[in-house]
Every structure is written in structure tokens, then in C-alpha cells.
Coordinates of C-alpha atoms and ligand atoms in Angstrom, one line a residue:
X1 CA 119.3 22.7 152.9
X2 CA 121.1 24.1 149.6
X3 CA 124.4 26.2 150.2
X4 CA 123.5 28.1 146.9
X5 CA 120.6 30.0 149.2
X6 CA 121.1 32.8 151.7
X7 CA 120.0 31.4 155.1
X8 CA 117.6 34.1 156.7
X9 CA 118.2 32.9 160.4
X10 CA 119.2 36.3 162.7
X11 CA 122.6 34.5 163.3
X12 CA 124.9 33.0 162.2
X13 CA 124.5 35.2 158.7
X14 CA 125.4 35.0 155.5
X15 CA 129.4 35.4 155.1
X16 CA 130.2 37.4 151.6
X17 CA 133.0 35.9 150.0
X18 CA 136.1 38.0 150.7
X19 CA 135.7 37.7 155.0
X20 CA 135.5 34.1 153.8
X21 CA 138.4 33.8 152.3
X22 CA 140.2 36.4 154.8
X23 CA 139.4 33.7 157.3
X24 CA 141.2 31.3 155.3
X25 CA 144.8 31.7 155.8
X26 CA 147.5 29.1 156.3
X27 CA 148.9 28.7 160.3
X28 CA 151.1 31.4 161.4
X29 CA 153.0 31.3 164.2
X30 CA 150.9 33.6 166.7
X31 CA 153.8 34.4 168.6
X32 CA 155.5 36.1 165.9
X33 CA 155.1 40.1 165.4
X34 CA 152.7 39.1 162.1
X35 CA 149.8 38.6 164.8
X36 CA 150.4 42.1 166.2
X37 CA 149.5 43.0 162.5
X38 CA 146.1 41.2 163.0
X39 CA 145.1 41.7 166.9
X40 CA 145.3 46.0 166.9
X41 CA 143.9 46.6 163.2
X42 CA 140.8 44.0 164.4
X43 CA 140.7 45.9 168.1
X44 CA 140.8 49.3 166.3
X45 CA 138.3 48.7 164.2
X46 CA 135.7 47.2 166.4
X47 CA 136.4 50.5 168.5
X48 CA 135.2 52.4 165.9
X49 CA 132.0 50.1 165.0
X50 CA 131.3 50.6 168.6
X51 CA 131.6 54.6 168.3
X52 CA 134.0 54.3 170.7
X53 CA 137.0 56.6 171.5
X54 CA 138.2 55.0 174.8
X55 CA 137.0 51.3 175.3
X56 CA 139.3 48.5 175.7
X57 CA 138.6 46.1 173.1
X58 CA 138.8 42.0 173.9
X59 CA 138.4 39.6 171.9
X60 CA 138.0 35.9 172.7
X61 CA 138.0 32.5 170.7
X62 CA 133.8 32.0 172.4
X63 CA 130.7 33.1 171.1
X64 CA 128.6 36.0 172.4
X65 CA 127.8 34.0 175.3
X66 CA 131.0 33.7 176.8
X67 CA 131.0 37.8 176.3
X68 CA 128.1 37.9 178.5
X69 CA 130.5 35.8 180.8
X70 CA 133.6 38.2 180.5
X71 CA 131.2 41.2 181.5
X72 CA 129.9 39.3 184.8
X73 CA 132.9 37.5 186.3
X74 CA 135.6 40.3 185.5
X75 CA 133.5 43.7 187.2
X76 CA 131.7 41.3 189.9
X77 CA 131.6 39.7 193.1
X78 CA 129.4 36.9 194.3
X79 CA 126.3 38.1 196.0
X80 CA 125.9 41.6 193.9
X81 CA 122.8 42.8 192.9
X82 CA 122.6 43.4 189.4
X83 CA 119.0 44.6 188.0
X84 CA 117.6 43.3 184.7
X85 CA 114.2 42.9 182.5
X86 CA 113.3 39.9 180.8
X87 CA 111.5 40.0 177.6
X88 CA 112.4 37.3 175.3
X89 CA 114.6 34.4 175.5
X90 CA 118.2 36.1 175.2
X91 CA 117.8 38.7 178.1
X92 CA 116.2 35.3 180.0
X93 CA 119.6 33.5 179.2
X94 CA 121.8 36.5 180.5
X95 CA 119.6 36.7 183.7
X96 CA 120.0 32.9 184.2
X97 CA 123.9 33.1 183.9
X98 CA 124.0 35.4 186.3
X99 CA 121.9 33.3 188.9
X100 CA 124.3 30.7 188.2
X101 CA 127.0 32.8 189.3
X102 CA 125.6 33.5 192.6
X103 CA 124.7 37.4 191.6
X104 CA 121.3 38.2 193.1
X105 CA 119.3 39.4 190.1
X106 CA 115.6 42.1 190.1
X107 CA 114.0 40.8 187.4
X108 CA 111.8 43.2 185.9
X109 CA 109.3 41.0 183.9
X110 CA 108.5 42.8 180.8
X111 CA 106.1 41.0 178.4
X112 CA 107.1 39.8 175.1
X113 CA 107.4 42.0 172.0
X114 CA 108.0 45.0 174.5
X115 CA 111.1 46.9 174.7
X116 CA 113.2 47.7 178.5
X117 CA 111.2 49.4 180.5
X118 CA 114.0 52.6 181.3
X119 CA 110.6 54.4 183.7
X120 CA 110.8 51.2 185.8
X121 CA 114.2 51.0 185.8
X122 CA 114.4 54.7 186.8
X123 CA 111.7 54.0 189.9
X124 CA 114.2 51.2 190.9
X125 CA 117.5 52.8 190.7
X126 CA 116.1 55.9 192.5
X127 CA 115.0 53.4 195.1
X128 CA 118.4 52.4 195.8
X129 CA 119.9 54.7 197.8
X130 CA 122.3 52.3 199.4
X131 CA 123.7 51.9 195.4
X132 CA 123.7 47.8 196.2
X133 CA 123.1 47.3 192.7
X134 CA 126.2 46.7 190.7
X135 CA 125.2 46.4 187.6
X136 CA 122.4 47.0 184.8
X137 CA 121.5 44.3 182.2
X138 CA 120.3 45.9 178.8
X139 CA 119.6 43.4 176.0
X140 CA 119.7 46.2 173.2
X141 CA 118.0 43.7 170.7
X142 CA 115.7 41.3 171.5
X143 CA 116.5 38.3 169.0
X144 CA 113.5 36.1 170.4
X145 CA 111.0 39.0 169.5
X146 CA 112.8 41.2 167.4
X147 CA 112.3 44.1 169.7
X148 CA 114.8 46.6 170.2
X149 CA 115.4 49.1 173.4
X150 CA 116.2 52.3 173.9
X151 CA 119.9 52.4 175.5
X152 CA 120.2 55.9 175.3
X153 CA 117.2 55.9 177.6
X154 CA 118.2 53.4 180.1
X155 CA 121.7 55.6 180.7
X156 CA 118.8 58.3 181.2
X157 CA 117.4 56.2 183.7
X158 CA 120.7 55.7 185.7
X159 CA 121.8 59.3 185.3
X160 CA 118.6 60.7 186.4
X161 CA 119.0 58.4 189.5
X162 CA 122.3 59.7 189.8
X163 CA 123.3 55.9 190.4
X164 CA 126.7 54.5 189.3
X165 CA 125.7 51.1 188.5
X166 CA 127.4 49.6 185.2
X167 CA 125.6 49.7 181.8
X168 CA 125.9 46.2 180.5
X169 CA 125.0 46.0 177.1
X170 CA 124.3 42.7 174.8
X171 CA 124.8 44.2 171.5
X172 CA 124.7 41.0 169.9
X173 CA 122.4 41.4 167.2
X174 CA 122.5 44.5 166.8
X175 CA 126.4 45.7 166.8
X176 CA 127.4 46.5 162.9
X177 CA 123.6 46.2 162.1
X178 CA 121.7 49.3 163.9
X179 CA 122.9 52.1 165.3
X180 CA 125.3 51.8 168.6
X181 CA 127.3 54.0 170.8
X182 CA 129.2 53.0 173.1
X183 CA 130.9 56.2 174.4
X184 CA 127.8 59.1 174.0
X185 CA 125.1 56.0 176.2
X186 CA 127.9 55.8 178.6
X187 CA 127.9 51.7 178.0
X188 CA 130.8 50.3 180.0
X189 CA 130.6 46.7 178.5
X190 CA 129.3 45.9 175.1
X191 CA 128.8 42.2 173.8
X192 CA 128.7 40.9 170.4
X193 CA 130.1 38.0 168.6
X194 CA 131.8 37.1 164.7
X195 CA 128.7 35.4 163.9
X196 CA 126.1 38.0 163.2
X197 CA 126.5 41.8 162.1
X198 CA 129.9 40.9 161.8
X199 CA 129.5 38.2 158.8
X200 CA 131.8 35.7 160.3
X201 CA 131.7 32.6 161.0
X202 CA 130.7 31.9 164.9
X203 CA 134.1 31.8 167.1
X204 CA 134.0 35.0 168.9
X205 CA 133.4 37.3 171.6
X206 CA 134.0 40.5 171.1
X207 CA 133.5 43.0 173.8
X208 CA 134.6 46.6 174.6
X209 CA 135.3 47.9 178.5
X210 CA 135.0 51.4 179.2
X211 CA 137.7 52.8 182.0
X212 CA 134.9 52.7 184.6
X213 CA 134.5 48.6 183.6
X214 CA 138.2 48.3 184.0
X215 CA 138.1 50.0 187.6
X216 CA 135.2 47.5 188.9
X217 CA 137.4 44.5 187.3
X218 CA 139.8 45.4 190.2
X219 CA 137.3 45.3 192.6
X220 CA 135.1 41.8 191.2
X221 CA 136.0 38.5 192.8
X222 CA 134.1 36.2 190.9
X223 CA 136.1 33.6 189.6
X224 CA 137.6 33.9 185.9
X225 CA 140.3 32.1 184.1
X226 CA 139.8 31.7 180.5
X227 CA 138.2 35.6 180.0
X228 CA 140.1 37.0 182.8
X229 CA 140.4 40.6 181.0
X230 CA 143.7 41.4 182.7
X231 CA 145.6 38.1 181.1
X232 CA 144.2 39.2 178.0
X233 CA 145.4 43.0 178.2
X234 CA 148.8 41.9 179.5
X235 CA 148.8 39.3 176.0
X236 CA 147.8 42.5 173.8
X237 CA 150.8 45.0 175.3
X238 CA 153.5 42.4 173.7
X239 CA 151.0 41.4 170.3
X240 CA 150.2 38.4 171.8
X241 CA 147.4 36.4 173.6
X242 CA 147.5 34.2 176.9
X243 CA 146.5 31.1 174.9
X244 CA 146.0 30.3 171.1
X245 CA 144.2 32.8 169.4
X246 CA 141.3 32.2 166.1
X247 CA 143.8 34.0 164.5
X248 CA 141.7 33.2 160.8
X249 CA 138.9 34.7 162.4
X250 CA 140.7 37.4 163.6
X251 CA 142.1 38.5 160.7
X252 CA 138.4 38.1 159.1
X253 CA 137.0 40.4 161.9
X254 CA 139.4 43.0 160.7
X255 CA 138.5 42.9 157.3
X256 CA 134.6 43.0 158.4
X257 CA 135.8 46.4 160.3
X258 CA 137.4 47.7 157.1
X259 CA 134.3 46.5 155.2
X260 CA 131.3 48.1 157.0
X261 CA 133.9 51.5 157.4
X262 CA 134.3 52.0 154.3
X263 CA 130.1 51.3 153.6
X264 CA 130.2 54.0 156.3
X265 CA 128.5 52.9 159.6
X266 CA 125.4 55.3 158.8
X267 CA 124.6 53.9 155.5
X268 CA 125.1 49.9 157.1
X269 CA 122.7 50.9 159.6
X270 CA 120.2 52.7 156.7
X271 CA 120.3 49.4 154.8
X272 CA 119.5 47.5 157.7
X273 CA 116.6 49.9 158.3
X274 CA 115.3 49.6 154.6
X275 CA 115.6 45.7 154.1
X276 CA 113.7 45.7 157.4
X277 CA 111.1 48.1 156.2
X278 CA 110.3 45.7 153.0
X279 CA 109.9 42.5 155.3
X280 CA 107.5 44.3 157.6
X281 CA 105.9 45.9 154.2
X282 CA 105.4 42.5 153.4
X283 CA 103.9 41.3 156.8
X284 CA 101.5 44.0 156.6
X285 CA 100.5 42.6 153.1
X286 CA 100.0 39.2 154.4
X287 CA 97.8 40.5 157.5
X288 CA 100.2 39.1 159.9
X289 CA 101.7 41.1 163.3
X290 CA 104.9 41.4 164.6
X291 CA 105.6 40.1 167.7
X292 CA 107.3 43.8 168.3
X293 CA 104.2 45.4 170.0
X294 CA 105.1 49.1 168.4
X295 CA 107.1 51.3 165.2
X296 CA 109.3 52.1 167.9
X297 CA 110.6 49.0 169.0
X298 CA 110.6 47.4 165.9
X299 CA 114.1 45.5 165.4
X300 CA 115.9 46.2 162.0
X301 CA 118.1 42.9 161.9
X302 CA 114.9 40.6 162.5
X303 CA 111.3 40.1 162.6
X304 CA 109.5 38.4 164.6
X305 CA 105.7 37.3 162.6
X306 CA 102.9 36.1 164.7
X307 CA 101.0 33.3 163.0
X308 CA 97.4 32.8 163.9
X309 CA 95.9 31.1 166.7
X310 CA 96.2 27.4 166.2
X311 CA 98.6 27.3 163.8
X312 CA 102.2 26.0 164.5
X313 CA 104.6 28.6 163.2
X314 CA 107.3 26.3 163.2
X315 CA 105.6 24.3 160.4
X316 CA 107.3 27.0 158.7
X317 CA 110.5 26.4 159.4
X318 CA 110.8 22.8 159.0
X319 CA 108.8 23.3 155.9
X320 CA 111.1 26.0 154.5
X321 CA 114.2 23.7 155.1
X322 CA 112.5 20.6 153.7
X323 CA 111.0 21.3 149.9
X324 CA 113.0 24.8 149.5
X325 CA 116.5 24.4 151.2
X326 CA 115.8 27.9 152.9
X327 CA 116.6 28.5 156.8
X328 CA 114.0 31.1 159.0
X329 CA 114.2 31.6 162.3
X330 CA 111.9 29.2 164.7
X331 CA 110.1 30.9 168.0
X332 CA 112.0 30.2 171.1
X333 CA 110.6 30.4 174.6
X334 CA 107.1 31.9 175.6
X335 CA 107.2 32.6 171.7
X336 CA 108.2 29.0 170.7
X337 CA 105.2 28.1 168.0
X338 CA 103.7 31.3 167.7
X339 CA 106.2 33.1 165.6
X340 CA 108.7 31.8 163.0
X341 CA 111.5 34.6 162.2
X342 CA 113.1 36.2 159.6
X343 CA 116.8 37.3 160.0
X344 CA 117.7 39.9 158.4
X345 CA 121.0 41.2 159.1
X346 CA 124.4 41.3 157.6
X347 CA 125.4 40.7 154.4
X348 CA 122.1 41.0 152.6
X349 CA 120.8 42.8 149.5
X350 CA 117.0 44.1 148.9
X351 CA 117.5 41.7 145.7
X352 CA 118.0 38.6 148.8
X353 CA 115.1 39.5 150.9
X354 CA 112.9 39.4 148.2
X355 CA 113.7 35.7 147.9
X356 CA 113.1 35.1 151.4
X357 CA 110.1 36.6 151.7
X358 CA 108.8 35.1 148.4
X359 CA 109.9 31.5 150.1
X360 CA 108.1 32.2 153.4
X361 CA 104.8 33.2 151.3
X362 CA 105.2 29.9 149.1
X363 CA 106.1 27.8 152.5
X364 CA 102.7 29.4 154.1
X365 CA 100.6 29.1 151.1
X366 CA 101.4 24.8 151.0
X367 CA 100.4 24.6 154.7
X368 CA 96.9 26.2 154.2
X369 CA 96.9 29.8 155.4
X370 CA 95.0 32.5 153.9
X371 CA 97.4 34.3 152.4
X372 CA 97.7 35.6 149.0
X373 CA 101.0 34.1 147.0
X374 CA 103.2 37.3 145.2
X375 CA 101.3 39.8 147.8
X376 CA 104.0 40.0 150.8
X377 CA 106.4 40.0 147.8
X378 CA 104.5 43.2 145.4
X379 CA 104.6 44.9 149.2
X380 CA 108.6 44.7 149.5
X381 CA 108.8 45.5 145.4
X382 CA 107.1 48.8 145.9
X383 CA 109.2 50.0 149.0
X384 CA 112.8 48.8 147.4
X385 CA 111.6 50.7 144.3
X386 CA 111.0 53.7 146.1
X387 CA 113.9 53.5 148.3
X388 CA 116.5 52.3 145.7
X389 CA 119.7 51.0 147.2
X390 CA 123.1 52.3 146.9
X391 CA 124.3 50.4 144.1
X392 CA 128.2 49.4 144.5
X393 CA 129.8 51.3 141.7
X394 CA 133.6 50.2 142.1
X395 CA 134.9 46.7 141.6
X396 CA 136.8 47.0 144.6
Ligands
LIG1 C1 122.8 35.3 169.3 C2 122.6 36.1 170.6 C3 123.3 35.7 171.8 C4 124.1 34.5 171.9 O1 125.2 34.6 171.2 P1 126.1 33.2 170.9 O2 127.1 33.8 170.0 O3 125.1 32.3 170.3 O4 126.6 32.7 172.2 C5 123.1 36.6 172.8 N1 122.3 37.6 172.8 C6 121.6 38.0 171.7 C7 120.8 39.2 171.7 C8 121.8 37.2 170.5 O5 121.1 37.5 169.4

């Protein structure tokens, strides 16, 4: 590995130097009003990457799997149904939390590279007419597959059932990448963590509650201790926490807020969408396939690239890491083999992806396949030249 290249793994991402050195700070005493001056600036400003006006914010010292844990165990009781698809290796994690919970969990089995079937979810929710499902898993991006769902039309889905289920969204690699919204798809949990569209280092969960969340957590009886929600609020009305916060990372997730505000959310997610746009240029030039199966479920913070039959696509990876110091993404899963992965998400430039793609060309050139060197590379050239980049024109 060299820690003078950008890793291109979809999490953890590359952290640009001032969040860095926000993180930095000497110990304060997180009992004193100065942590105030960290904890509602960070909670107001995830509210706002979420397009939130109302949710409650949390954030714990965990990663975004323990967010998927505060969602569970604060809104549900033992024995709930909770209905959920599994298409790639992060919505197969979520589901097997929530077995080992004791929910009871409809699997909808969705095949690999596809997004959440909503229709199916639709014919299932209608179906319920007793309401026993609690809750609805959505895994907004697929980080396995780099597929991405349509939220807005699983909320359809519920709506047109007229069922009140929750909306659990995992937003982890997508919040602060792609386009979210929490309040206008109804969410009532969102789960993300420091590590990816955020730019931090990993550390924590970061989740938002809509009111309707916060009802349910009065009715949920699974057990919770160290993401009980309610400790947490309790710590927030007096500035302070119910154990030690990350208050370094803390004070780094409220300078990522301020950072990707003042980019302006629309133009964060319109850089994430052209960066993408030049990898998959690039795949195309190589005469690979995504793992995606379609334009419309193609993820903008990573691809997912389908090597061809009989070739181990983790060769890659270890090859990449080995003679160029460079980090891809391995396949995980049903996938594990057949795709390698390239993260693009966070802090990255069209100027960095070029040098990833260029490594993953040279790394699959050495190990024999057919593929022409410079050609994934001339792909991405002519889209970032026709879709220029907003170049930074202040110092600040
Ligand atoms: C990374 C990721 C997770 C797991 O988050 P951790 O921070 O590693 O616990 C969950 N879901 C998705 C979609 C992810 O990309």
C-alpha cells in the first residue's frame, strides 16, 4: 500500500485534509458546555444532508452497523415481522441481524445486480391486512453490487397499501453521495456512518428518527442499552452524552456538514453522478458489465465490474495492492470472484478517478485479459472533458 494514493474501496474513503485535521483536536472535557458547541452544529447539519426538517438526529461512537442496530432494537419487539429483500451482501447482513434478534423476517429474494423490488413489496403489504409487519427494510445502495433502489417508490408501495409499517432505510453508501430525502420518502430511520460519504474516519453511526420512529420506540421491547435512543436524547437536552462521546470525530462530522453545504447538496450529488459516469465510460471501453443489471439502478458511489467467466476478479485486487499500492473493492458474497469494485465516493476529483481507472487497466493488462491499456482511460478523458468540473475558485 502507499499512503500517497487515493484508496478507491466504497468505504472507508479518502479523508481531505481539513476533516482530518478537524478530527485532531486535543481532549476536552465532554462535560463542559464546549461539547454542546460540537453535538447540535454536527446534529444540525446531518438534518440538513438528510433533507430533513423534523428527524431526531443520533449519533453514536459505532459504525453503520450498529445504526442498523439502533433502528431494530429501539422501534421493535421480539417476534415482529419485518419484510425485507436481499440482493447483495449488505441487505443479507441487515436481514441476518434481525434473525438474530428474534424478528421474524419475509425475505424477498431479489437477484444480484437488481434493485428492491417496490411491485413485490406492494403485493405483500396489500396482503397484510392484519398490518403484522412492523417494519420495511430498504437497503438504498447496494455496496456489494453497486445497485441502487428506488426509495421514493418503496414509500409508494406502502402508501398505496395504505400500510403503516416503518421505512427503514440503510443510507450508508449513499448519504452525502446521491441524492436522499428523508422527509418528502417518508423514511422514519436513516443509517449511515463517518466512514463513507461523510470523509471520516470509521467511528460512527449516524442515524435520523422521524416522530413516527420515536412513537414505535415507546412501544419496542427489544433489549437496548448502549443505542437506547431515549438515553441518548436525554444526554443531548443538557449538551451531553450518556457515556464518552468521539468527540474528534464529532467535531469532524460537523465540519463534513459545513463542507458538502457549502458545495451545495445538488452539486455533491452531480459530481458523484459524473465521476460515476467516467468509470462506467470506461467499463464500456474495456467490454466489461456491471454487475448493476440496468441505467436505472446504476449506483453513483461504486461500480460493480463483472470479469469474464474463469477469471478470478479478485486477482485484481490483490494485484492492485501488491506492484501499485492502490486499494479496489473485492466481490463479497454470491459476487465474491466475479467482480472486483471500484469506490467512488467522497472526496474524489475526475483528475483521481482517472488514476484509478488507469491502475485497474494496467492491473488487468499484467494478468492476461484482453483488454486494450489507455482505452478505459481515453473513455473517462472524453466524458470529464465534456462535462468539465466545477473548478474551486476560492482558497477557502
Ligand atoms: C459499509 C456499509 C454498511 C456497514 O457499515 P459499517 O460502517 O462497516 O458497519 C452497511 N450498509 C451498507 C450499504 C454499506 O455500504
Amino acid at each position: 500500500m502507499s499512503f500517497q494514493n487515493p484508496v478507491f474501496i466504497p468505504g472507508p474513503t479518502n479523508i481531505p485534509e481539513s476533516l482530518r485535521k478537524a478530527c485532531d483536536m486535543p481532549t476536552i472535557d465532554h462535560r463542559s458546555p464546549l461539547f454542546g458547541q460540537i453535538l447540535h452544529p454536527a446534529r444540525a447539519g446531518v438534518r440538513k444532508v438528510l433533507k430533513s426538517d423534523s428527524a431526531e438526529v443520533f449519533i453514536f461512537p459505532s459504525t453503520g452497523t450498529g445504526g442498523w442496530e439502533t433502528a431494530l432494537t429501539n422501534t421493535l419487539s421480539a417476534g415482529d415481522k419485518v419484510l425485507a429483500a436481499r440482493n447483495g451482501m449488505f441487505s443479507h447482513r441487515w436481514i441476518d441481524m434481525c434473525q438474530r434478534h428474534g424478528l421474524n423476517v419475509e425475505i424477498v429474494e431479489t437477484p444480484w445486480g437488481q434493485g428492491l423490488p417496490a411491485d413485490r413489496y406492494e403485493e405483500i403489504l396489500t396482503a397484510d391486512t392484519n398490518h403484522e409487519i412492523k417494519a420495511v427494510l430498504a437497503t438504498h445502495n447496494e455496496t456489494a453490487t453497486g445497485v441502487k433502489s428506488d426509495i421514493a417508490a418503496v414509500r409508494k408501495a406502502l402508501n398505496a397499501a395504505g400500510h403503516p409499517a416503518l421505512l427503514f432505510v440503510d443510507g450508508v453508501s449513499s448519504i452525502a453521495s446521491m441524492d436522499f430525502r428523508f422527509d418528502e420518502w417518508g423514511v422514519d430511520v436513516a443509517v449511515t456512518g463517518s466512514q463513507k460519504g461523510f470523509m471520516l474516519p470509521a467511528g460512527l453511526a449516524v442515524v435520523g428518527f422521524s416522530q413516527k420512529a420515536m412513537e414505535a420506540t415507546k412501544n419496542g421491547t427489544l433489549p437496548r442499552t448502549f443505542f437506547d435512543v431515549h438515553d441518548m436524547a436525554k444526554g443531548y437536552a443538557n449538551s451531553a452524552y450518556p457515556y464518552t462521546p468521539a468527540v474528534g470525530l464529532m467535531n469532524g462530522l460537523n465540519q463534513a456538514c459545513d463542507m458538502l453545504l457549502k458545495e451545495g447538496l445538488e452539486n455533491v450529488f452531480a459530481r458523484h453522478t459524473r465521476i460515476a459516469e467516467g468509470v462506467r465510460a470506461a467499463v464500456g471501453a474495456w467490454g466489461l458489465e456491471l454487475c448493476a443489471a440496468n441505467p436505472a439502478v446504476y449506483s453513483d458511489t461504486v461500480s460493480a465490474i463483472r470479469t469474464p467467466d474463469g477469471f478470478n476478479a479478485t486477482d485484481i485486487v490483490t494485484h492492485a495492492a501488491e506492484k501499485y499500492g492502490v486499494a479496489f473493492g473485492v466481490g463479497l458474497g454470491e459476487v465474491a470472484g466475479k467482480v472486483f469494485r471500484i469506490g467512488h465516493l467522497g472526496s474524489l476529483t475526475d483528475v483521481m478517478a482517472l488514476s484509478g481507472i488507469a491502475t485497474a487497466e494496467m492491473c488487468m493488462v499484467d494478468l492476461g485479459l484482453n483488454i486494450q491499456l489507455g482505452s478505459g482511460v481515453a473513455a473517462a478523458q472524453e466524458y470529464y472533458r465534456g462535462h468539465p468540473a466545477a473548478v474551486q475558485k476560492d482558497a477557502a
